[in-house]
Amino acid sequence: IQEFMNYFHALECGYREIPYHNRIHATDVLHAVWYLSSQPIPGLPTMINDHGSASDSDSDNGISHGHLGYVLSKTYTPTDDNYGCLAGNIPSLELMALYVAAAMHDYDHPGRTNAFLVATSAPQAVLYNDRSVLENHHAAAAWNLFMSRPEYNFLIHLDHVEFKHFRFLVIEAILATDLKKHFDFVAKLNAKVNDDAGIDWTNENDRLLVCQMCIKLADINGPAKYKDLHLKWTDGIVNEFYEQGDEEASLGLPISPFMDRSAPQLAKLQESFITHIVGPLCNSYDSAGLMPGKWTEENNESGDTDEHEEDSPDMDSCDSHEARKKRRNVYCQITQHLLQNHQMWMKVIEEEERRAVKDKQSGEPRTALHPSSEQIEAIKEEEEEKGKAKEEEDKAASEANQ
């Protein structure tokens, strides 16, 4: 335990004091992968049997599930066949590798993008041949730290094969966070989901893909948080962007999109990020049946479905179970927050466009509209007022009918 504490304290100290890619972001991503892997997932089959072990193994790698074991969250009940848990399908060594990768994934981040490092011929870009520069640096620097002192070696009890496999999994998870490869990963999972066989939990490559998608979602989960927290993370990333834009201007380089503090486009940045990056990833992850949530029963207006099922001897238990699942919806807090935040930014964009038209008609010079917390709060209050008005109308209508 002491080696574990030593290493992760040193790892935390290696994150720079920058607006976004700091130790708090690393902690947030670690928490997110824990959440995604430990919370109940509606309809997910589990590889765990009643004795807490799996029946299959990756014999090609000389690694058996029984030897590695599985870790289950206290919030997950394996006897409930209506829910599954990601941790119930991933051996503990692979799960630990996912968590360690989350903690390492942005180690020593300089607060600049890959494109900036390549454009300025930074040492890291030269070292890694302009390919996944930051991601390679994070992984290499974090492992160099681990190997720099014996008192950091919390993996000392792994044998050579296990350590080599663990290191491979951590590196693959970190490299997956390169957004340049984002659509390749999304397409890969979509192809797997559309395949009749689907995800094969006994296949190590399939489990690795799931873990890669998990850390990717955790890494860009800001728009999937509730509004106030989402705005705090948004403030961090734009300030880091503006710092890069300032340096680009000082170097005589073109200022990257969304990084010019004199012409802020915060709403367009977030709307585009949700529409083109986070949304497709969430859709793919959800289509694979990996998104935590809870079943919600659909309203049955006829009210006789249950009786019909009881009076149908030709329907076996499996068919009955599938029929019940088809009538159910799933509530997912992640996708709800994502939808709400997207709607919020769309309203900000509409307000910006109205302001631009008004300025043009009045002949006043157009000024960049940087949506402030007050502006967003005004939109929020407007939504609440509309909601209250709707509640009062519904209440009045209900009283009139009584």
Short mmCIF file of C-alpha atoms in Angstrom, two decimals:
data_model
loop_
_atom_site.label_atom_id
_atom_site.label_comp_id
_atom_site.label_asym_id
_atom_site.label_seq_id
_atom_site.Cartn_x
_atom_site.Cartn_y
_atom_site.Cartn_z
CA ILE A 1 0.00 0.00 0.00
CA GLN A 2 2.82 2.41 0.79
CA GLU A 3 4.30 2.01 -2.70
CA PHE A 4 0.86 2.68 -4.15
CA MET A 5 0.50 5.89 -2.14
CA ASN A 6 4.06 6.97 -2.96
CA TYR A 7 3.58 6.62 -6.69
CA PHE A 8 0.19 8.25 -7.02
CA HIS A 9 1.26 11.17 -4.84
CA ALA A 10 4.25 11.71 -7.14
CA LEU A 11 1.99 11.29 -10.18
CA GLU A 12 -0.41 13.92 -8.85
CA CYS A 13 2.45 16.35 -8.24
CA GLY A 14 3.55 15.89 -11.86
CA TYR A 15 0.37 17.49 -13.20
CA ARG A 16 0.95 21.16 -13.96
CA GLU A 17 -1.01 24.09 -12.54
CA ILE A 18 -2.88 24.93 -15.73
CA PRO A 19 -6.56 25.81 -16.27
CA TYR A 20 -7.87 22.45 -17.52
CA HIS A 21 -5.45 19.53 -17.96
CA ASN A 22 -4.47 19.49 -14.30
CA ARG A 23 -4.67 16.99 -11.44
CA ILE A 24 -8.35 17.76 -10.89
CA HIS A 25 -9.10 16.71 -14.47
CA ALA A 26 -7.14 13.48 -13.91
CA THR A 27 -9.15 12.84 -10.75
CA ASP A 28 -12.38 13.56 -12.59
CA VAL A 29 -11.53 11.08 -15.36
CA LEU A 30 -10.57 8.45 -12.79
CA HIS A 31 -13.90 8.99 -11.04
CA ALA A 32 -15.73 8.78 -14.36
CA VAL A 33 -14.20 5.42 -15.34
CA TRP A 34 -15.06 4.12 -11.88
CA TYR A 35 -18.65 5.32 -12.32
CA LEU A 36 -19.00 3.83 -15.80
CA SER A 37 -17.55 0.51 -14.69
CA SER A 38 -19.25 0.14 -11.30
CA GLN A 39 -22.81 1.38 -11.76
CA PRO A 40 -25.73 -0.85 -12.82
CA ILE A 41 -26.28 -1.11 -16.57
CA PRO A 42 -29.79 -2.14 -17.71
CA GLY A 43 -29.83 -5.41 -19.61
CA LEU A 44 -26.06 -6.02 -19.62
CA PRO A 45 -25.28 -9.75 -19.41
CA THR A 46 -22.61 -10.63 -16.89
CA MET A 47 -19.82 -13.19 -17.10
CA ILE A 48 -19.86 -13.70 -13.34
CA ASN A 49 -21.50 -16.86 -12.05
CA ASP A 50 -22.90 -17.37 -8.57
CA HIS A 51 -19.42 -18.13 -7.22
CA GLY A 52 -17.94 -14.88 -8.48
CA SER A 53 -15.81 -16.31 -11.26
CA ALA A 54 -16.01 -16.62 -15.03
CA SER A 55 -16.21 -19.81 -17.00
CA ASP A 56 -13.89 -18.76 -19.82
CA SER A 57 -10.28 -17.65 -19.99
CA ASP A 58 -7.78 -16.07 -22.31
CA SER A 59 -5.71 -19.20 -22.63
CA ASP A 60 -3.70 -17.75 -25.50
CA ASN A 61 -2.21 -15.24 -23.09
CA GLY A 62 -1.74 -17.72 -20.28
CA ILE A 63 -4.08 -15.65 -18.15
CA SER A 64 -7.16 -17.18 -16.58
CA HIS A 65 -10.09 -15.24 -15.21
CA GLY A 66 -10.14 -17.39 -12.13
CA HIS A 67 -6.56 -16.40 -11.31
CA LEU A 68 -7.15 -12.72 -11.93
CA GLY A 69 -10.61 -12.57 -10.39
CA TYR A 70 -13.27 -9.90 -10.79
CA VAL A 71 -14.15 -6.87 -8.75
CA LEU A 72 -17.78 -5.98 -8.13
CA SER A 73 -19.13 -2.71 -6.80
CA LYS A 74 -21.17 -2.82 -3.61
CA THR A 75 -23.92 -1.06 -5.56
CA TYR A 76 -24.20 -3.98 -7.99
CA THR A 77 -26.22 -7.12 -7.26
CA PRO A 78 -25.14 -9.99 -9.53
CA THR A 79 -28.35 -11.93 -8.82
CA ASP A 80 -30.47 -9.25 -10.52
CA ASP A 81 -30.73 -10.36 -14.16
CA ASN A 82 -32.27 -7.01 -15.14
CA TYR A 83 -28.94 -5.23 -14.65
CA GLY A 84 -25.30 -5.91 -15.30
CA CYS A 85 -22.05 -4.22 -14.38
CA LEU A 86 -19.01 -3.52 -16.54
CA ALA A 87 -16.69 -4.59 -13.74
CA GLY A 88 -18.50 -7.92 -13.73
CA ASN A 89 -17.26 -8.60 -17.26
CA ILE A 90 -13.68 -7.37 -16.95
CA PRO A 91 -10.94 -9.25 -15.05
CA SER A 92 -9.47 -7.30 -12.15
CA LEU A 93 -6.04 -6.85 -13.79
CA GLU A 94 -7.67 -5.22 -16.83
CA LEU A 95 -9.93 -3.12 -14.62
CA MET A 96 -6.99 -1.92 -12.54
CA ALA A 97 -5.13 -1.06 -15.76
CA LEU A 98 -8.10 1.08 -16.82
CA TYR A 99 -8.07 2.97 -13.51
CA VAL A 100 -4.30 3.49 -13.59
CA ALA A 101 -4.53 4.71 -17.20
CA ALA A 102 -7.15 7.26 -16.16
CA ALA A 103 -4.84 8.64 -13.46
CA MET A 104 -1.87 8.74 -15.85
CA HIS A 105 -3.61 9.84 -19.02
CA ASP A 106 -2.69 13.58 -19.02
CA TYR A 107 0.45 13.46 -16.88
CA ASP A 108 2.73 16.48 -17.44
CA HIS A 109 0.31 18.07 -19.91
CA PRO A 110 1.75 21.42 -21.08
CA GLY A 111 -1.63 23.03 -21.76
CA ARG A 112 -1.09 23.02 -25.51
CA THR A 113 -2.61 20.84 -28.24
CA ASN A 114 -0.88 18.24 -30.37
CA ALA A 115 -1.23 20.55 -33.37
CA PHE A 116 0.58 23.35 -31.53
CA LEU A 117 3.45 21.08 -30.49
CA VAL A 118 3.84 19.86 -34.06
CA ALA A 119 3.65 23.39 -35.50
CA THR A 120 6.33 24.65 -33.13
CA SER A 121 8.54 21.54 -33.52
CA ALA A 122 8.43 20.93 -29.79
CA PRO A 123 10.84 18.25 -28.47
CA GLN A 124 7.94 15.88 -27.79
CA ALA A 125 6.70 16.23 -31.39
CA VAL A 126 10.16 15.45 -32.74
CA LEU A 127 10.53 12.49 -30.37
CA TYR A 128 7.19 10.92 -31.35
CA ASN A 129 7.28 11.82 -35.05
CA ASP A 130 4.24 14.13 -34.83
CA ARG A 131 1.94 11.19 -34.00
CA SER A 132 -0.22 11.22 -30.86
CA VAL A 133 2.46 13.44 -29.37
CA LEU A 134 0.82 14.26 -26.04
CA GLU A 135 -0.65 10.81 -25.48
CA ASN A 136 2.72 9.14 -26.08
CA HIS A 137 4.36 11.66 -23.77
CA HIS A 138 1.82 11.15 -20.97
CA ALA A 139 2.25 7.38 -21.07
CA ALA A 140 6.03 7.41 -21.35
CA ALA A 141 6.55 10.07 -18.68
CA ALA A 142 4.17 8.35 -16.25
CA TRP A 143 5.92 5.00 -16.71
CA ASN A 144 9.34 6.64 -16.42
CA LEU A 145 8.19 8.06 -13.09
CA PHE A 146 6.97 4.63 -11.99
CA MET A 147 10.32 3.01 -12.80
CA SER A 148 12.44 5.81 -11.37
CA ARG A 149 12.31 4.60 -7.75
CA PRO A 150 11.77 1.20 -6.11
CA GLU A 151 9.42 2.79 -3.57
CA TYR A 152 6.97 3.54 -6.42
CA ASN A 153 6.62 -0.10 -7.52
CA PHE A 154 3.15 -1.02 -6.30
CA LEU A 155 3.06 -3.77 -8.97
CA ILE A 156 5.92 -5.74 -7.45
CA HIS A 157 3.74 -8.80 -6.85
CA LEU A 158 2.85 -9.22 -10.53
CA ASP A 159 4.92 -11.78 -12.39
CA HIS A 160 6.69 -10.86 -15.64
CA VAL A 161 3.81 -11.88 -17.92
CA GLU A 162 1.21 -10.08 -15.82
CA PHE A 163 3.29 -6.90 -15.61
CA LYS A 164 3.93 -6.86 -19.36
CA HIS A 165 0.22 -7.35 -20.03
CA PHE A 166 -0.75 -4.68 -17.48
CA ARG A 167 1.64 -2.13 -19.00
CA PHE A 168 0.31 -2.89 -22.50
CA LEU A 169 -3.29 -2.30 -21.39
CA VAL A 170 -2.46 1.01 -19.69
CA ILE A 171 -0.61 2.32 -22.74
CA GLU A 172 -3.38 1.28 -25.14
CA ALA A 173 -5.99 3.03 -22.98
CA ILE A 174 -3.98 6.27 -22.81
CA LEU A 175 -3.27 6.32 -26.55
CA ALA A 176 -7.00 5.88 -27.21
CA THR A 177 -7.65 9.35 -25.77
CA ASP A 178 -6.11 11.02 -28.85
CA LEU A 179 -9.13 12.72 -30.42
CA LYS A 180 -7.52 12.44 -33.85
CA LYS A 181 -8.40 8.74 -33.66
CA HIS A 182 -11.84 9.41 -32.18
CA PHE A 183 -13.97 8.44 -35.16
CA ASP A 184 -11.94 5.29 -35.80
CA PHE A 185 -12.81 4.03 -32.32
CA VAL A 186 -16.48 5.02 -32.65
CA ALA A 187 -16.71 3.25 -36.02
CA LYS A 188 -15.01 0.18 -34.58
CA LEU A 189 -17.49 -0.12 -31.72
CA ASN A 190 -20.43 0.55 -34.05
CA ALA A 191 -19.24 -2.26 -36.32
CA LYS A 192 -18.95 -4.56 -33.32
CA VAL A 193 -22.45 -3.67 -32.14
CA ASN A 194 -23.95 -4.15 -35.61
CA ASP A 195 -22.30 -7.54 -35.91
CA ASP A 196 -24.66 -10.38 -35.03
CA ALA A 197 -22.19 -11.71 -32.48
CA GLY A 198 -21.85 -8.35 -30.72
CA ILE A 199 -19.34 -7.89 -27.91
CA ASP A 200 -17.68 -11.15 -26.91
CA TRP A 201 -16.73 -10.71 -23.25
CA THR A 202 -14.50 -13.78 -23.38
CA ASN A 203 -12.40 -12.07 -26.06
CA GLU A 204 -9.61 -9.87 -24.74
CA ASN A 205 -9.64 -7.58 -27.79
CA ASP A 206 -13.34 -6.88 -27.33
CA ARG A 207 -12.82 -6.08 -23.66
CA LEU A 208 -9.91 -3.80 -24.54
CA LEU A 209 -12.11 -1.91 -27.02
CA VAL A 210 -14.76 -1.45 -24.33
CA CYS A 211 -12.15 -0.13 -21.88
CA GLN A 212 -10.80 2.24 -24.52
CA MET A 213 -14.28 3.59 -25.19
CA CYS A 214 -14.86 3.88 -21.45
CA ILE A 215 -11.79 6.05 -20.84
CA LYS A 216 -12.58 8.10 -23.95
CA LEU A 217 -16.05 8.90 -22.63
CA ALA A 218 -14.61 9.66 -19.19
CA ASP A 219 -12.04 12.00 -20.73
CA ILE A 220 -14.63 14.18 -22.49
CA ASN A 221 -17.47 13.86 -19.99
CA GLY A 222 -17.71 17.58 -19.18
CA PRO A 223 -20.81 18.20 -21.35
CA ALA A 224 -22.46 15.17 -19.72
CA LYS A 225 -22.35 16.75 -16.26
CA TYR A 226 -25.11 18.82 -14.73
CA LYS A 227 -25.18 22.38 -16.02
CA ASP A 228 -23.31 24.27 -13.29
CA LEU A 229 -20.44 21.80 -13.20
CA HIS A 230 -20.32 21.66 -16.99
CA LEU A 231 -19.91 25.45 -17.08
CA LYS A 232 -16.99 25.29 -14.63
CA TRP A 233 -15.15 22.76 -16.80
CA THR A 234 -15.97 24.81 -19.89
CA ASP A 235 -14.41 27.85 -18.28
CA GLY A 236 -11.24 25.85 -17.65
CA ILE A 237 -10.83 24.58 -21.21
CA VAL A 238 -11.49 27.94 -22.87
CA ASN A 239 -8.99 29.69 -20.62
CA GLU A 240 -6.39 27.10 -21.56
CA PHE A 241 -7.32 27.60 -25.22
CA TYR A 242 -6.93 31.37 -24.88
CA GLU A 243 -3.47 30.94 -23.37
CA GLN A 244 -2.48 28.90 -26.42
CA GLY A 245 -4.02 31.51 -28.71
CA ASP A 246 -2.00 34.23 -26.98
CA GLU A 247 1.21 32.27 -27.52
CA GLU A 248 0.32 31.56 -31.15
CA ALA A 249 -0.18 35.29 -31.73
CA SER A 250 3.13 36.11 -30.05
CA LEU A 251 4.90 33.59 -32.30
CA GLY A 252 3.27 34.97 -35.44
CA LEU A 253 1.28 31.78 -35.97
CA PRO A 254 -2.38 31.70 -37.05
CA ILE A 255 -4.59 31.55 -33.98
CA SER A 256 -6.34 28.18 -33.79
CA PRO A 257 -10.15 28.06 -34.01
CA PHE A 258 -11.92 28.98 -30.76
CA MET A 259 -8.63 30.14 -29.18
CA ASP A 260 -8.79 33.87 -29.95
CA ARG A 261 -9.83 35.61 -26.74
CA SER A 262 -10.64 38.78 -28.71
CA ALA A 263 -13.29 36.90 -30.70
CA PRO A 264 -14.77 34.34 -28.30
CA GLN A 265 -17.03 31.63 -29.69
CA LEU A 266 -17.72 29.68 -26.54
CA ALA A 267 -21.24 28.56 -27.42
CA LYS A 268 -20.27 27.40 -30.90
CA LEU A 269 -17.28 25.55 -29.46
CA GLN A 270 -19.39 23.59 -27.00
CA GLU A 271 -22.31 22.99 -29.37
CA SER A 272 -19.93 21.65 -32.01
CA PHE A 273 -18.06 19.53 -29.47
CA ILE A 274 -21.29 17.94 -28.26
CA THR A 275 -22.72 17.44 -31.75
CA HIS A 276 -19.63 16.03 -33.43
CA ILE A 277 -17.58 14.42 -30.65
CA VAL A 278 -19.39 13.65 -27.39
CA GLY A 279 -22.80 12.90 -28.89
CA PRO A 280 -21.65 10.24 -31.38
CA LEU A 281 -19.51 8.61 -28.70
CA CYS A 282 -22.43 8.47 -26.26
CA ASN A 283 -24.71 7.08 -28.97
CA SER A 284 -22.20 4.36 -29.80
CA TYR A 285 -21.59 3.54 -26.14
CA ASP A 286 -25.32 3.42 -25.47
CA SER A 287 -26.02 1.28 -28.57
CA ALA A 288 -23.50 -1.21 -27.23
CA GLY A 289 -25.59 -1.46 -24.06
CA LEU A 290 -22.80 -0.08 -21.87
CA MET A 291 -24.39 3.09 -20.47
CA PRO A 292 -25.35 3.08 -16.77
CA GLY A 293 -28.98 3.86 -16.08
CA LYS A 294 -32.20 2.41 -14.77
CA TRP A 295 -35.23 0.78 -16.26
CA THR A 296 -38.41 2.85 -16.36
CA GLU A 297 -41.70 1.16 -17.08
CA GLU A 298 -43.75 2.47 -20.00
CA ASN A 299 -47.32 3.48 -19.29
CA ASN A 300 -49.67 0.68 -20.24
CA GLU A 301 -52.95 2.33 -21.14
CA SER A 302 -54.85 -0.93 -21.57
CA GLY A 303 -53.70 -2.24 -18.21
CA ASP A 304 -54.19 -5.87 -19.26
CA THR A 305 -50.72 -6.81 -20.47
CA ASP A 306 -49.67 -8.63 -17.32
CA GLU A 307 -52.86 -10.69 -17.31
CA HIS A 308 -52.32 -11.52 -20.97
CA GLU A 309 -48.83 -12.78 -20.22
CA GLU A 310 -50.08 -14.96 -17.36
CA ASP A 311 -52.78 -16.48 -19.59
CA SER A 312 -50.37 -17.30 -22.45
CA PRO A 313 -48.93 -20.77 -21.84
CA ASP A 314 -47.25 -20.78 -25.28
CA MET A 315 -44.87 -17.97 -24.24
CA ASP A 316 -41.87 -19.44 -22.45
CA SER A 317 -39.97 -17.56 -19.74
CA CYS A 318 -37.32 -16.23 -22.16
CA ASP A 319 -39.93 -14.83 -24.54
CA SER A 320 -41.80 -13.31 -21.62
CA HIS A 321 -38.61 -11.70 -20.32
CA GLU A 322 -37.79 -10.25 -23.75
CA ALA A 323 -41.34 -8.95 -24.15
CA ARG A 324 -41.09 -7.15 -20.82
CA LYS A 325 -37.74 -5.61 -21.82
CA LYS A 326 -39.20 -4.32 -25.09
CA ARG A 327 -41.85 -2.37 -23.17
CA ARG A 328 -39.25 -0.68 -20.99
CA ASN A 329 -37.39 2.56 -21.39
CA VAL A 330 -34.03 3.38 -19.86
CA TYR A 331 -33.35 6.59 -17.96
CA CYS A 332 -29.71 7.69 -18.24
CA GLN A 333 -28.52 10.72 -16.31
CA ILE A 334 -25.49 11.11 -18.59
CA THR A 335 -27.50 11.47 -21.78
CA GLN A 336 -30.06 13.69 -20.05
CA HIS A 337 -27.37 16.14 -18.99
CA LEU A 338 -25.83 16.04 -22.45
CA LEU A 339 -29.16 16.88 -24.08
CA GLN A 340 -29.89 19.70 -21.62
CA ASN A 341 -26.46 21.26 -22.08
CA HIS A 342 -26.74 21.05 -25.86
CA GLN A 343 -30.10 22.81 -25.73
CA MET A 344 -28.61 25.50 -23.49
CA TRP A 345 -25.78 26.24 -25.94
CA MET A 346 -28.19 26.29 -28.86
CA LYS A 347 -30.18 28.99 -27.08
CA VAL A 348 -27.00 30.98 -26.47
CA ILE A 349 -26.15 30.75 -30.17
CA GLU A 350 -29.65 31.93 -31.09
CA GLU A 351 -29.22 34.89 -28.73
CA GLU A 352 -25.86 35.71 -30.31
CA GLU A 353 -27.41 35.66 -33.78
CA ARG A 354 -30.29 37.89 -32.66
CA ARG A 355 -27.79 40.31 -31.16
CA ALA A 356 -25.76 40.34 -34.39
CA VAL A 357 -28.87 41.11 -36.48
CA LYS A 358 -29.91 43.85 -34.08
CA ASP A 359 -26.45 45.45 -34.15
CA LYS A 360 -26.41 45.31 -37.95
CA GLN A 361 -29.82 46.95 -38.22
CA SER A 362 -28.89 49.70 -35.79
CA GLY A 363 -25.64 50.35 -37.61
CA GLU A 364 -23.61 49.72 -34.48
CA PRO A 365 -20.34 47.82 -34.86
CA ARG A 366 -20.76 44.17 -34.06
CA THR A 367 -19.06 43.12 -30.87
CA ALA A 368 -18.16 39.56 -30.02
CA LEU A 369 -20.68 38.16 -27.60
CA HIS A 370 -19.00 36.11 -24.93
CA PRO A 371 -21.81 34.34 -23.07
CA SER A 372 -21.30 35.14 -19.43
CA SER A 373 -22.60 33.26 -16.43
CA GLU A 374 -25.21 36.01 -16.08
CA GLN A 375 -26.46 35.45 -19.63
CA ILE A 376 -26.65 31.70 -19.14
CA GLU A 377 -28.36 32.24 -15.79
CA ALA A 378 -30.92 34.47 -17.51
CA ILE A 379 -31.70 31.69 -19.97
CA LYS A 380 -31.97 29.28 -17.06
CA GLU A 381 -34.37 31.60 -15.20
CA GLU A 382 -36.45 32.01 -18.37
CA GLU A 383 -36.76 28.23 -18.62
CA GLU A 384 -37.78 28.02 -14.95
CA GLU A 385 -40.40 30.75 -15.41
CA LYS A 386 -41.85 28.93 -18.41
CA GLY A 387 -41.93 25.76 -16.34
CA LYS A 388 -43.73 27.49 -13.47
CA ALA A 389 -46.26 29.03 -15.86
CA LYS A 390 -46.91 25.61 -17.38
CA GLU A 391 -47.40 24.09 -13.92
CA GLU A 392 -49.89 26.83 -13.00
CA GLU A 393 -51.81 26.27 -16.25
CA ASP A 394 -51.92 22.53 -15.62
CA LYS A 395 -53.05 23.09 -12.05
CA ALA A 396 -55.81 25.49 -13.14
CA ALA A 397 -56.99 23.04 -15.78
CA SER A 398 -57.01 20.23 -13.25
CA GLU A 399 -59.05 22.27 -10.76
CA ALA A 400 -61.51 23.23 -13.50
CA ASN A 401 -62.08 19.57 -14.34
CA GLN A 402 -62.74 18.60 -10.74
#
